[in-house]
CSV table of C-alpha atoms in Angstrom, one decimal:
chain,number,residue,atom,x,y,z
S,126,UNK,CA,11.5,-6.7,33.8
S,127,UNK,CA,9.8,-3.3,33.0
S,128,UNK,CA,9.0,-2.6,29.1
S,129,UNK,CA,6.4,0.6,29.3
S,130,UNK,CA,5.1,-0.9,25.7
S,131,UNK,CA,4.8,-4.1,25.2
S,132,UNK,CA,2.3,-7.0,23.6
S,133,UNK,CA,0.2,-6.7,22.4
S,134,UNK,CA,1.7,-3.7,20.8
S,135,UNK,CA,4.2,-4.7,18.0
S,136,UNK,CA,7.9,-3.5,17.9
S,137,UNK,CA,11.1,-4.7,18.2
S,138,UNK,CA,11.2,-3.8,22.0
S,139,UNK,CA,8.2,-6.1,22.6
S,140,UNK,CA,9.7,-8.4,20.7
S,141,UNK,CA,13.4,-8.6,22.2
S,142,UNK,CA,11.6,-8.6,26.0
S,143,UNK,CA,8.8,-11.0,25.0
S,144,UNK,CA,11.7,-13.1,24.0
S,145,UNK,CA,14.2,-12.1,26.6
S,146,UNK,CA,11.2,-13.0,29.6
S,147,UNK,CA,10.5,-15.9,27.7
S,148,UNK,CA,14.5,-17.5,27.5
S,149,UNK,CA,14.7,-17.2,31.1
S,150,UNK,CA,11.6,-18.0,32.4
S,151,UNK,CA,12.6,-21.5,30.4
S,152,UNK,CA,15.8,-21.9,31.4
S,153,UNK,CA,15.6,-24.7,33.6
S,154,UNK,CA,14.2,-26.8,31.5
S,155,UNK,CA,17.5,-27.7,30.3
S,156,UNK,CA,19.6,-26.5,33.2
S,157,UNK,CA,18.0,-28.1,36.2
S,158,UNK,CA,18.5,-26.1,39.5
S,159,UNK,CA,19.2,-23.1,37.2
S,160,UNK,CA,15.3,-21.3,38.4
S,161,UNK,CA,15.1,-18.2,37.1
S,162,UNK,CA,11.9,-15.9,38.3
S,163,UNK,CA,10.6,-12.9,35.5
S,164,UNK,CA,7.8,-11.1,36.1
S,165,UNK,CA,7.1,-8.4,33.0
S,166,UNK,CA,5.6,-4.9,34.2
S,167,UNK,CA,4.0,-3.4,31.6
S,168,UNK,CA,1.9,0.0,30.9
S,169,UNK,CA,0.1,-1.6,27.9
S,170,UNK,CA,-3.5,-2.7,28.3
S,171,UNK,CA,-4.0,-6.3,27.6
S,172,UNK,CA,-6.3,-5.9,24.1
S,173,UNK,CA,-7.7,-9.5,24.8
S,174,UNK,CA,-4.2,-11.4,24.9
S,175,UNK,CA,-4.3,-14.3,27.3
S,176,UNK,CA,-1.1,-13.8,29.2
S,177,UNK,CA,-1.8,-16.6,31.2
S,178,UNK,CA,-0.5,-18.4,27.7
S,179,UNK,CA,3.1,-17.2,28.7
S,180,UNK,CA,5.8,-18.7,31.3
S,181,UNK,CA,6.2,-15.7,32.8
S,182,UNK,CA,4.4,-13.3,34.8
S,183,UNK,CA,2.6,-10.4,33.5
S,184,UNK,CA,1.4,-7.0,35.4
S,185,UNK,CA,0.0,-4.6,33.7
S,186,UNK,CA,-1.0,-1.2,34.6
S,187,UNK,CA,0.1,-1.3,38.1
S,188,UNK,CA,-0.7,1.7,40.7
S,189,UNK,CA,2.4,3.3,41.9
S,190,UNK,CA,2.3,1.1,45.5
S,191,UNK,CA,2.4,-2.0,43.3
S,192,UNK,CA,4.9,-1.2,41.5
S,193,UNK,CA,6.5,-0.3,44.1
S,194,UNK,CA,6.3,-3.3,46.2
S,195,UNK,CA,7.4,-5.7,42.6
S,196,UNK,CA,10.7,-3.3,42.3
S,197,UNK,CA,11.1,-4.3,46.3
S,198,UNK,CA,11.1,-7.8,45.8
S,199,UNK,CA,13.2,-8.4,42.9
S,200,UNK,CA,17.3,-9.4,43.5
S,201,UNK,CA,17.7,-7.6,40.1
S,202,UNK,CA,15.6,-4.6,37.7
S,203,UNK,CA,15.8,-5.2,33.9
S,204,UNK,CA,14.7,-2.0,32.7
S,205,UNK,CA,13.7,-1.7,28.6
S,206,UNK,CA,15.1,1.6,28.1
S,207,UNK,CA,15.6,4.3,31.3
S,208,UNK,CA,11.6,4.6,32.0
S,209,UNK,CA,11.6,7.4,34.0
S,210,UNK,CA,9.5,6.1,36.8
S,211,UNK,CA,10.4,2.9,37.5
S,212,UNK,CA,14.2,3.9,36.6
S,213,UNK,CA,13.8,6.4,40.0
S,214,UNK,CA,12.2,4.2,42.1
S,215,UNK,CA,14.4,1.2,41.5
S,216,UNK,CA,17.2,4.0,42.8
S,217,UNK,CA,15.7,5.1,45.2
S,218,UNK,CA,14.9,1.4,46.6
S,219,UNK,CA,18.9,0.9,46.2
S,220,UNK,CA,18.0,-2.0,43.8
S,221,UNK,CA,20.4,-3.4,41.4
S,222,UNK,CA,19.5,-1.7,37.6
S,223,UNK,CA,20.2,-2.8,34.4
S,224,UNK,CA,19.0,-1.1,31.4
S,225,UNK,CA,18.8,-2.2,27.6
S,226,UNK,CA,19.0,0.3,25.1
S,227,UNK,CA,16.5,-0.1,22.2
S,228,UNK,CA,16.4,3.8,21.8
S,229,UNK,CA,18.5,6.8,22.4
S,230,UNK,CA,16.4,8.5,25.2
S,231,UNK,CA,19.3,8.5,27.3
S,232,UNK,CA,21.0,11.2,25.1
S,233,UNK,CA,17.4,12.8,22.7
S,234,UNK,CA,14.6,14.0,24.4
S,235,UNK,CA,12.6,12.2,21.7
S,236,UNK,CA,14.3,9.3,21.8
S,237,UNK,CA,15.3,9.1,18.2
S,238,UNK,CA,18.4,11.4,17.3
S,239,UNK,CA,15.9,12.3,14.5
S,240,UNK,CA,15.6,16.0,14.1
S,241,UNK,CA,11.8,16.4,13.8
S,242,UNK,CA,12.0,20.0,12.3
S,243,UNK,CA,13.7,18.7,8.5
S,244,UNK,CA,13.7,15.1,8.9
S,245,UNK,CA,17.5,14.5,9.6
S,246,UNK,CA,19.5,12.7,12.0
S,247,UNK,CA,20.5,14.4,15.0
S,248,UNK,CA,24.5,15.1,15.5
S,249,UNK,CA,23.6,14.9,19.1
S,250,UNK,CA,22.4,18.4,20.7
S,251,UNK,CA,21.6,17.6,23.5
S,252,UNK,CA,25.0,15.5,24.6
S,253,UNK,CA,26.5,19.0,23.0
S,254,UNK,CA,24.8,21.3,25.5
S,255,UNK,CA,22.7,22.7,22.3
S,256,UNK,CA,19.1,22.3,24.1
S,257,UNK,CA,17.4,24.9,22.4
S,258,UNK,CA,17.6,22.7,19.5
S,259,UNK,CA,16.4,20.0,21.4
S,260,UNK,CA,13.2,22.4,22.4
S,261,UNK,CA,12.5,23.3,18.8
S,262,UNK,CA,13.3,19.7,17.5
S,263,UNK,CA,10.2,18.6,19.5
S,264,UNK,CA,8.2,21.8,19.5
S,265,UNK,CA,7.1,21.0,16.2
S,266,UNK,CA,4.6,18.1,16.8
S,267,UNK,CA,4.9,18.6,20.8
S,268,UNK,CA,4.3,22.2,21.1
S,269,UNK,CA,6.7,24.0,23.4
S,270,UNK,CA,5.7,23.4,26.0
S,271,UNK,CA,5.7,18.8,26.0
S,272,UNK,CA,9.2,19.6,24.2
S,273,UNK,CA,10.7,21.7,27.1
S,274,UNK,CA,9.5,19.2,29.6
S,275,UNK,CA,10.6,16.5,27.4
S,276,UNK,CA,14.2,18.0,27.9
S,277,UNK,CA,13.7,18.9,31.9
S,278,UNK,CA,13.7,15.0,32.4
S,279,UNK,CA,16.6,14.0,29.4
S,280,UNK,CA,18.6,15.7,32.2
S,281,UNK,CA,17.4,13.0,35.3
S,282,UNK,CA,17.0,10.2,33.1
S,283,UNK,CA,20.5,10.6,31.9
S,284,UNK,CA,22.2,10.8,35.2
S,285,UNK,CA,20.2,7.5,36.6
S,286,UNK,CA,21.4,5.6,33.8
S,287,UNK,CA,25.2,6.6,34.5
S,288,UNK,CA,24.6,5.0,37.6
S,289,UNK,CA,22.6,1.5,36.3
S,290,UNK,CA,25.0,-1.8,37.1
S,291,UNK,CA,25.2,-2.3,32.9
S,292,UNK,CA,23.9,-0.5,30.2
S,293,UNK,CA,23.5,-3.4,27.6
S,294,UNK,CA,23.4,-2.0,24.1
S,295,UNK,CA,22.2,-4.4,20.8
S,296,UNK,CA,25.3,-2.6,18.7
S,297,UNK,CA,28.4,-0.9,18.5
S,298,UNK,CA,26.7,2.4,17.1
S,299,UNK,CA,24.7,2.8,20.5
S,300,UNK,CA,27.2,2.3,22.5
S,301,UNK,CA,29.3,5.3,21.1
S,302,UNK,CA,25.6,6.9,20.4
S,303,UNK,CA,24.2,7.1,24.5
S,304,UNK,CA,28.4,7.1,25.4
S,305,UNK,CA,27.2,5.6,29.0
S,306,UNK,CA,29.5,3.9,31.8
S,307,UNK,CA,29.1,0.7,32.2
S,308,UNK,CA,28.2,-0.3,28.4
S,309,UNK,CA,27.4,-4.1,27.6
S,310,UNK,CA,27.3,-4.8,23.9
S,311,UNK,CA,24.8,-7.8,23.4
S,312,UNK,CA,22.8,-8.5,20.3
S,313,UNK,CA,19.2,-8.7,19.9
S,314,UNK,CA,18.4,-12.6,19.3
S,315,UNK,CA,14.9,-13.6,17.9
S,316,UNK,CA,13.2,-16.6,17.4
S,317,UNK,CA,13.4,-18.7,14.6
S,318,UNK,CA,9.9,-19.0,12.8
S,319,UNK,CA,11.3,-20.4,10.2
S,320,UNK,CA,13.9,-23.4,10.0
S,321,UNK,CA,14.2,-23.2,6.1
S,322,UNK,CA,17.3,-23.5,4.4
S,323,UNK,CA,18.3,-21.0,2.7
S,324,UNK,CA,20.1,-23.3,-0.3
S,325,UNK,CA,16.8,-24.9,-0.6
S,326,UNK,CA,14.6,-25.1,-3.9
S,327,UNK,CA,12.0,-23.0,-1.8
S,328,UNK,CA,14.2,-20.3,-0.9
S,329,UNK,CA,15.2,-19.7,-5.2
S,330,UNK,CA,16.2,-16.2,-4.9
S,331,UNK,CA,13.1,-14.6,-7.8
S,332,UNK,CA,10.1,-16.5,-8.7
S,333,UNK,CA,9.8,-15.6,-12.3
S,334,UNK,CA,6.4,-15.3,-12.6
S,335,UNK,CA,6.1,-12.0,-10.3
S,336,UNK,CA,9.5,-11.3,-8.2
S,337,UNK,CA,8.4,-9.0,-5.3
S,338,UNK,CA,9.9,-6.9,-2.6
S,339,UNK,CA,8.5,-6.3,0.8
S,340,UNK,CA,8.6,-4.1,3.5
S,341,UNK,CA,8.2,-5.0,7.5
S,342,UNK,CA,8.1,-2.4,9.6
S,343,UNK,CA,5.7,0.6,10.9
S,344,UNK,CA,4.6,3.0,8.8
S,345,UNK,CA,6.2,6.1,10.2
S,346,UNK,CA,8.3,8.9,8.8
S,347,UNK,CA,11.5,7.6,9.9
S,348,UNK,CA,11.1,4.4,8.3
S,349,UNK,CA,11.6,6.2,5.2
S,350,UNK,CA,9.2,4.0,3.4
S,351,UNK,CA,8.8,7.1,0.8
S,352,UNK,CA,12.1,6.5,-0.2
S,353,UNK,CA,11.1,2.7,-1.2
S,354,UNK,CA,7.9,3.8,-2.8
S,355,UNK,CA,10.0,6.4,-5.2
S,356,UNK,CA,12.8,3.7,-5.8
S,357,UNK,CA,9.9,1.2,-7.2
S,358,UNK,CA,9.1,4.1,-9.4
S,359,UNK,CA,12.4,4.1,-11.1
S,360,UNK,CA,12.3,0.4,-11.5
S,361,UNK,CA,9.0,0.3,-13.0
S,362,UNK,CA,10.1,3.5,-15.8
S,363,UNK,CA,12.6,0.9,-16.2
S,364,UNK,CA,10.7,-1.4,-17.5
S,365,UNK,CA,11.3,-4.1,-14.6
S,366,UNK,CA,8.2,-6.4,-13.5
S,367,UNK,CA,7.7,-6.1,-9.4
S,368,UNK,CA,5.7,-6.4,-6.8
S,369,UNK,CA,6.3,-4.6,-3.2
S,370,UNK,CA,4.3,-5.4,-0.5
S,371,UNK,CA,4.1,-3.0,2.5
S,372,UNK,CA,3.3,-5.0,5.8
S,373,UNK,CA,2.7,-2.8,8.9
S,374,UNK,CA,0.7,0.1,9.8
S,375,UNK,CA,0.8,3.7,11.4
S,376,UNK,CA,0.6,7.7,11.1
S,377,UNK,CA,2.4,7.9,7.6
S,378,UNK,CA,-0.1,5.2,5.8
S,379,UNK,CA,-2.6,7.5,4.3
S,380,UNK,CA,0.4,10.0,2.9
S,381,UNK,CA,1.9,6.8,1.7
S,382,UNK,CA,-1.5,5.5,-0.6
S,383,UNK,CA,-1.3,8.9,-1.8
S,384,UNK,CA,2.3,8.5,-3.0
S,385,UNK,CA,1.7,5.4,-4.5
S,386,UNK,CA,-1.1,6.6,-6.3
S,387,UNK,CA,1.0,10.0,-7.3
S,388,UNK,CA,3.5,7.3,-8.6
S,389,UNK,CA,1.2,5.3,-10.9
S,390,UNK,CA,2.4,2.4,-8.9
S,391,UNK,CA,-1.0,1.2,-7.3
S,392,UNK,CA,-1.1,-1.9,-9.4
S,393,UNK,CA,2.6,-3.1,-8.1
S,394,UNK,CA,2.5,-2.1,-4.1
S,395,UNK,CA,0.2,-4.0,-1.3
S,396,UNK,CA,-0.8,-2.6,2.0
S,397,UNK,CA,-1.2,-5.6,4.1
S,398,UNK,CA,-1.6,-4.1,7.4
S,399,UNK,CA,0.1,-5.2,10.9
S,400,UNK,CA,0.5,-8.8,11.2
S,401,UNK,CA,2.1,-10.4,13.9
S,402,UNK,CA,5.4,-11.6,12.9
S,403,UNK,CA,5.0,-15.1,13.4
S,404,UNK,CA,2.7,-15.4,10.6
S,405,UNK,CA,4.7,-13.0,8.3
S,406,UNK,CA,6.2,-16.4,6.7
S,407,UNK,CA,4.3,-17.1,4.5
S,408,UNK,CA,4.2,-13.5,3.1
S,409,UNK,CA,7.7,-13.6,2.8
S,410,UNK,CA,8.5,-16.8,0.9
S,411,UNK,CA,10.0,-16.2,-2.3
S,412,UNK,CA,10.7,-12.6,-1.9
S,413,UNK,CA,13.4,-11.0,-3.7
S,414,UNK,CA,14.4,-9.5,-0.8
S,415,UNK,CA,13.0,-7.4,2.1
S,416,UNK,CA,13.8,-3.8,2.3
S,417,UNK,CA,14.7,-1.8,4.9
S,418,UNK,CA,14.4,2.4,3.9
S,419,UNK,CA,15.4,3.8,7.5
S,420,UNK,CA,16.5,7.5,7.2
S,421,UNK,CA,16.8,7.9,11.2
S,422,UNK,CA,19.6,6.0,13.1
S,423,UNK,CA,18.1,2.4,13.6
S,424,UNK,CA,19.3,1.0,16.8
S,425,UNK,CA,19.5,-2.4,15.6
S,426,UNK,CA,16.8,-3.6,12.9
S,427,UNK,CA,14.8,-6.7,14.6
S,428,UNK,CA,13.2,-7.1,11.0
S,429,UNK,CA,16.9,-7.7,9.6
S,430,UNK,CA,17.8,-10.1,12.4
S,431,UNK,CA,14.3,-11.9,11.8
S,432,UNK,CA,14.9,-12.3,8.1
S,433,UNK,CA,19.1,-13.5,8.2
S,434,UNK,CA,17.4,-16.1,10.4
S,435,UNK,CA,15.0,-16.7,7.5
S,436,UNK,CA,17.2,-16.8,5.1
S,437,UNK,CA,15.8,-13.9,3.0
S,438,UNK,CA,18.1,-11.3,1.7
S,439,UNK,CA,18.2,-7.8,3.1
S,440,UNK,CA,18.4,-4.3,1.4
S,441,UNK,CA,18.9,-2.1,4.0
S,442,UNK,CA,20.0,2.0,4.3
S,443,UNK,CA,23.9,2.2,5.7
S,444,UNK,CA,23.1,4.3,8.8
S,445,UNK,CA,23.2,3.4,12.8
S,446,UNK,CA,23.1,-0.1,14.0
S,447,UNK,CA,21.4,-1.1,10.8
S,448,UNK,CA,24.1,-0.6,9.1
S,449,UNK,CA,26.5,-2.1,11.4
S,450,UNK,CA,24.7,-5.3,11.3
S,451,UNK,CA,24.1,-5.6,7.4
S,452,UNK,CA,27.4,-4.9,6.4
S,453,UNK,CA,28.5,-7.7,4.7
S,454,UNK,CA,25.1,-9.7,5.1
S,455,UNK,CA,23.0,-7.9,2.5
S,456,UNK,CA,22.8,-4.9,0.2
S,457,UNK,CA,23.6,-1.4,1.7
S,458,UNK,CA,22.5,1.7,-0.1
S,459,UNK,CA,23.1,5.8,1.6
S,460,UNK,CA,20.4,6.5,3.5
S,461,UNK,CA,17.2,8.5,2.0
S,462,UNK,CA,19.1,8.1,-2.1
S,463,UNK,CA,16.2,6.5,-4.0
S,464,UNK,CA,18.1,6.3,-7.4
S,465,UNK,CA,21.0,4.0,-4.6
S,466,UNK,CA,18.1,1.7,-3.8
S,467,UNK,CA,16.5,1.2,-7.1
S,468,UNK,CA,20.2,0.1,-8.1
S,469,UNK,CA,20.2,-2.4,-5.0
S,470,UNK,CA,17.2,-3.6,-6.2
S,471,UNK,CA,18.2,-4.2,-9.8
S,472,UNK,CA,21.4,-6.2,-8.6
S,473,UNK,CA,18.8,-8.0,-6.4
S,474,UNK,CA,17.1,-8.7,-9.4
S,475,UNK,CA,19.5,-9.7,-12.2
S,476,UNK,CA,22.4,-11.6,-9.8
S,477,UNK,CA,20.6,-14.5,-9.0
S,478,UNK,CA,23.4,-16.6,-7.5
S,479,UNK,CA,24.9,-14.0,-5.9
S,480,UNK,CA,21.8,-13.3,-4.1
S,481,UNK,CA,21.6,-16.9,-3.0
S,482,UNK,CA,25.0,-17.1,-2.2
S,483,UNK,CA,24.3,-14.0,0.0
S,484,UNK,CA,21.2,-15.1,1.7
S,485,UNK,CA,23.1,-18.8,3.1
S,486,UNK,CA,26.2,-16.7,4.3
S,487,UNK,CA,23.3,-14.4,6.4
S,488,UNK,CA,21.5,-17.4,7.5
S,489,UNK,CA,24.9,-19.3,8.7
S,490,UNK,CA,25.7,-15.7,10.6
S,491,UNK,CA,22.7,-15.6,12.0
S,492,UNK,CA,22.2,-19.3,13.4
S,493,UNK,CA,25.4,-18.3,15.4
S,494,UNK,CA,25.0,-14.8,16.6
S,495,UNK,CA,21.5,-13.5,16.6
S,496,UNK,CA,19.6,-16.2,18.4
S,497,UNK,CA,17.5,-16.1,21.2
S,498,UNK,CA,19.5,-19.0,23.1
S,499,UNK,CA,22.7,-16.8,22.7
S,500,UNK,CA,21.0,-13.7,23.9
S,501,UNK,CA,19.5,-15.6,27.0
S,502,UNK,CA,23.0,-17.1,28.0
S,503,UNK,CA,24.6,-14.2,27.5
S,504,UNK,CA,22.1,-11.4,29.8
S,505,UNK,CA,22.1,-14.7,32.8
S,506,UNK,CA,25.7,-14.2,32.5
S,507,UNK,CA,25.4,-10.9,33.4
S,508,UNK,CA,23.0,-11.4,36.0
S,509,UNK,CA,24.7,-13.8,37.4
S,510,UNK,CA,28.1,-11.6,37.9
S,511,UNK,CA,26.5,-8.7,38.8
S,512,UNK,CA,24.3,-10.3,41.8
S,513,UNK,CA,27.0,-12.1,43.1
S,514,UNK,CA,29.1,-8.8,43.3
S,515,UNK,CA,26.5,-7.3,45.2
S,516,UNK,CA,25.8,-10.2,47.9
S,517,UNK,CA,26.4,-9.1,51.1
């Protein structure tokens, strides 16, 4: 299993392949004779993480020989997202490839379908032919030259994913997005950190004293977390008593204080930093809901599957897979329309038992669908089928 960033970084890709590794490397415990062998190649450094904690194998950094010689001596390549390198050589080694798709790099040259120049989603230049839009999309962080090399190897990358075994995609939207051969659709399953029911006396939908939002995610422009910030602002003209609290870090943070500060809103909005999601729980107790502002094509949202699993409600912009996967769960608002989200958040607020009544019907979805044990079961399967095709 190759993920080029991975733990201890913090993302939904680590997550999903730190998960993924994890499922199967554990497998036998209760299927006995059912062995199956991961080792995790990773270009992240370690940071002081003990990997030696994890049932799987970690290799990190390796030269291009030792990568090499892993690829070689694996029956089967689980690739997270084409990496361009060890996409090749698995190819060139005639090795069976899957890839899972926790991006678009496949079909953008930046990987987002997020049109750097004004901040919108990409219709999908480069799958049109339209690549000097591609080159001036990325030119303007890039330069132009990174962008047009960035486009030189959409081209290769593209081609060696037509030819993977499956292309496993977390949602529907991807799926048409990447419009690959050989598409899987699998969701994303996470663990459970926490087994509270959603009905409970714990879970009440608004603490009275001081209701709160939050946001989980990195702090980066397509996060649209300015969006949030300006939606609090129409709440709090309104008169409403909030809190938000913004967990994460990243580029946008300091432009974001600043907004907040623009906004009159520093004495309602936290920023609490990164913390790892395992000990987000805590945090997140008693929230009125947790808000998801995306104004870029989400692939999924691990943060939504996290919190359905939680029982926490979700608020989340109607666009890409996040959409797909909140429709009917939680609140959906058009993405980037603060005045839609403020009103998300006032229903939120005032509709108490519909909130509740919302939350147990995410939870119930999510014991069933978005669990690690599902996701597990379900890429073996694959495994299994496309292995046994391939035996000699």
């Amino acid at each position: 299993m190759y993920s080029h960033a991975w733990a201890p970084s913090v993302g939904g890709v680590e997550v999903v392949t730190r998960t993924l590794a994890s499922g199967l490397s554990t497998w036998s415990k209760n299927h006995p004779g059912e062995v199956v062998d991961v080792t995790l190649v990773t270009q992240t450094p370690a940071g002081g993480m003990n990997d030696g904690d994890l049932p799987f194998r970690v290799v990190r950094r390796p030269s291009k020989t030792g990568l090499i010689g892993l690829l070689r001596s694996a029956d089967l390549v689980h690739l997270a997202n084409p990496a361009i390198v060890p996409l090749s050589l698995a190819w060139l080694l005639g090795k069976i490839v899957v890839i899972e798709h926790s991006g678009y790099q496949s079909a953008c040259p930046n990987g987002l379908l997020f049109f750097e120049r004004d901040g919108t989603v990409c219709p999908g230049h480069f799958l049109a032919k339209r690549y000097g839009k591609c080159i001036q999309c990325n030119s303007a962080g890039d330069g132009w030259l990174k962008s047009f090399r960035a486009l030189l190897l959409t081209f290769p990358r593209r081609w060696l994913a037509s030819r993977a075994a499956v292309n496993i995609v977390p949602t529907n939207h991807v799926g048409h997005r990447i419009a690959l051969p050989h598409t899987l659709l699998i969701p994303h399953g996470v663990p459970n950190y926490s087994q509270t029911d959603g009905s409970s006396e714990s879970m009440d939908n608004i603490r009275q004293d001081s209701p709160y939002f939050a946001y989980v995610g990195r702090l980066v422009r397509e996060k649209g977390v300015d969006v949030l910030l300006r939606a609090c602002q129409v709440l709090a003209a309104e008169g409403y008593a909030f809190r938000l609290k913004v967990i994460g870090d990243g580029a946008e943070r300091s432009k974001l204080e600043k907004i907040v500060r623009d906004l009159n809103l520093t004495s309602r909005v936290n920023f609490l930093g990164s913390i790892p999601v395992e000990n987000t729980s805590g945090l997140l107790d008693g929230a009125v809901a947790i808000i998801m502002p995306s104004i870029w094509e989400e692939v999924a949202g691990i943060v939504a599957y996290e919190n359905f699993l939680r029982g926490n409600l979700v608020i989340a912009s109607d666009i890409g897979g996040l959409g797909e996967i909140v429709d009917g769960l939680g609140f959906k608002f058009p993405a980037g329309d603060a005045d839609a989200l403020a009103t998300c958040m006032r229903k939120a607020l005032e509709n108490p038992d519909l909130v509740r009544d919302l939350r147990s019907k995410a939870q119930r979805y999510a014991s069933e669908k978005f669990t690690e044990e599902e996701m597990v079961a379900n890429h073996l399967d694959v495994y299994r089928k496309i292995v046994e095709s391939n035996a000699p």
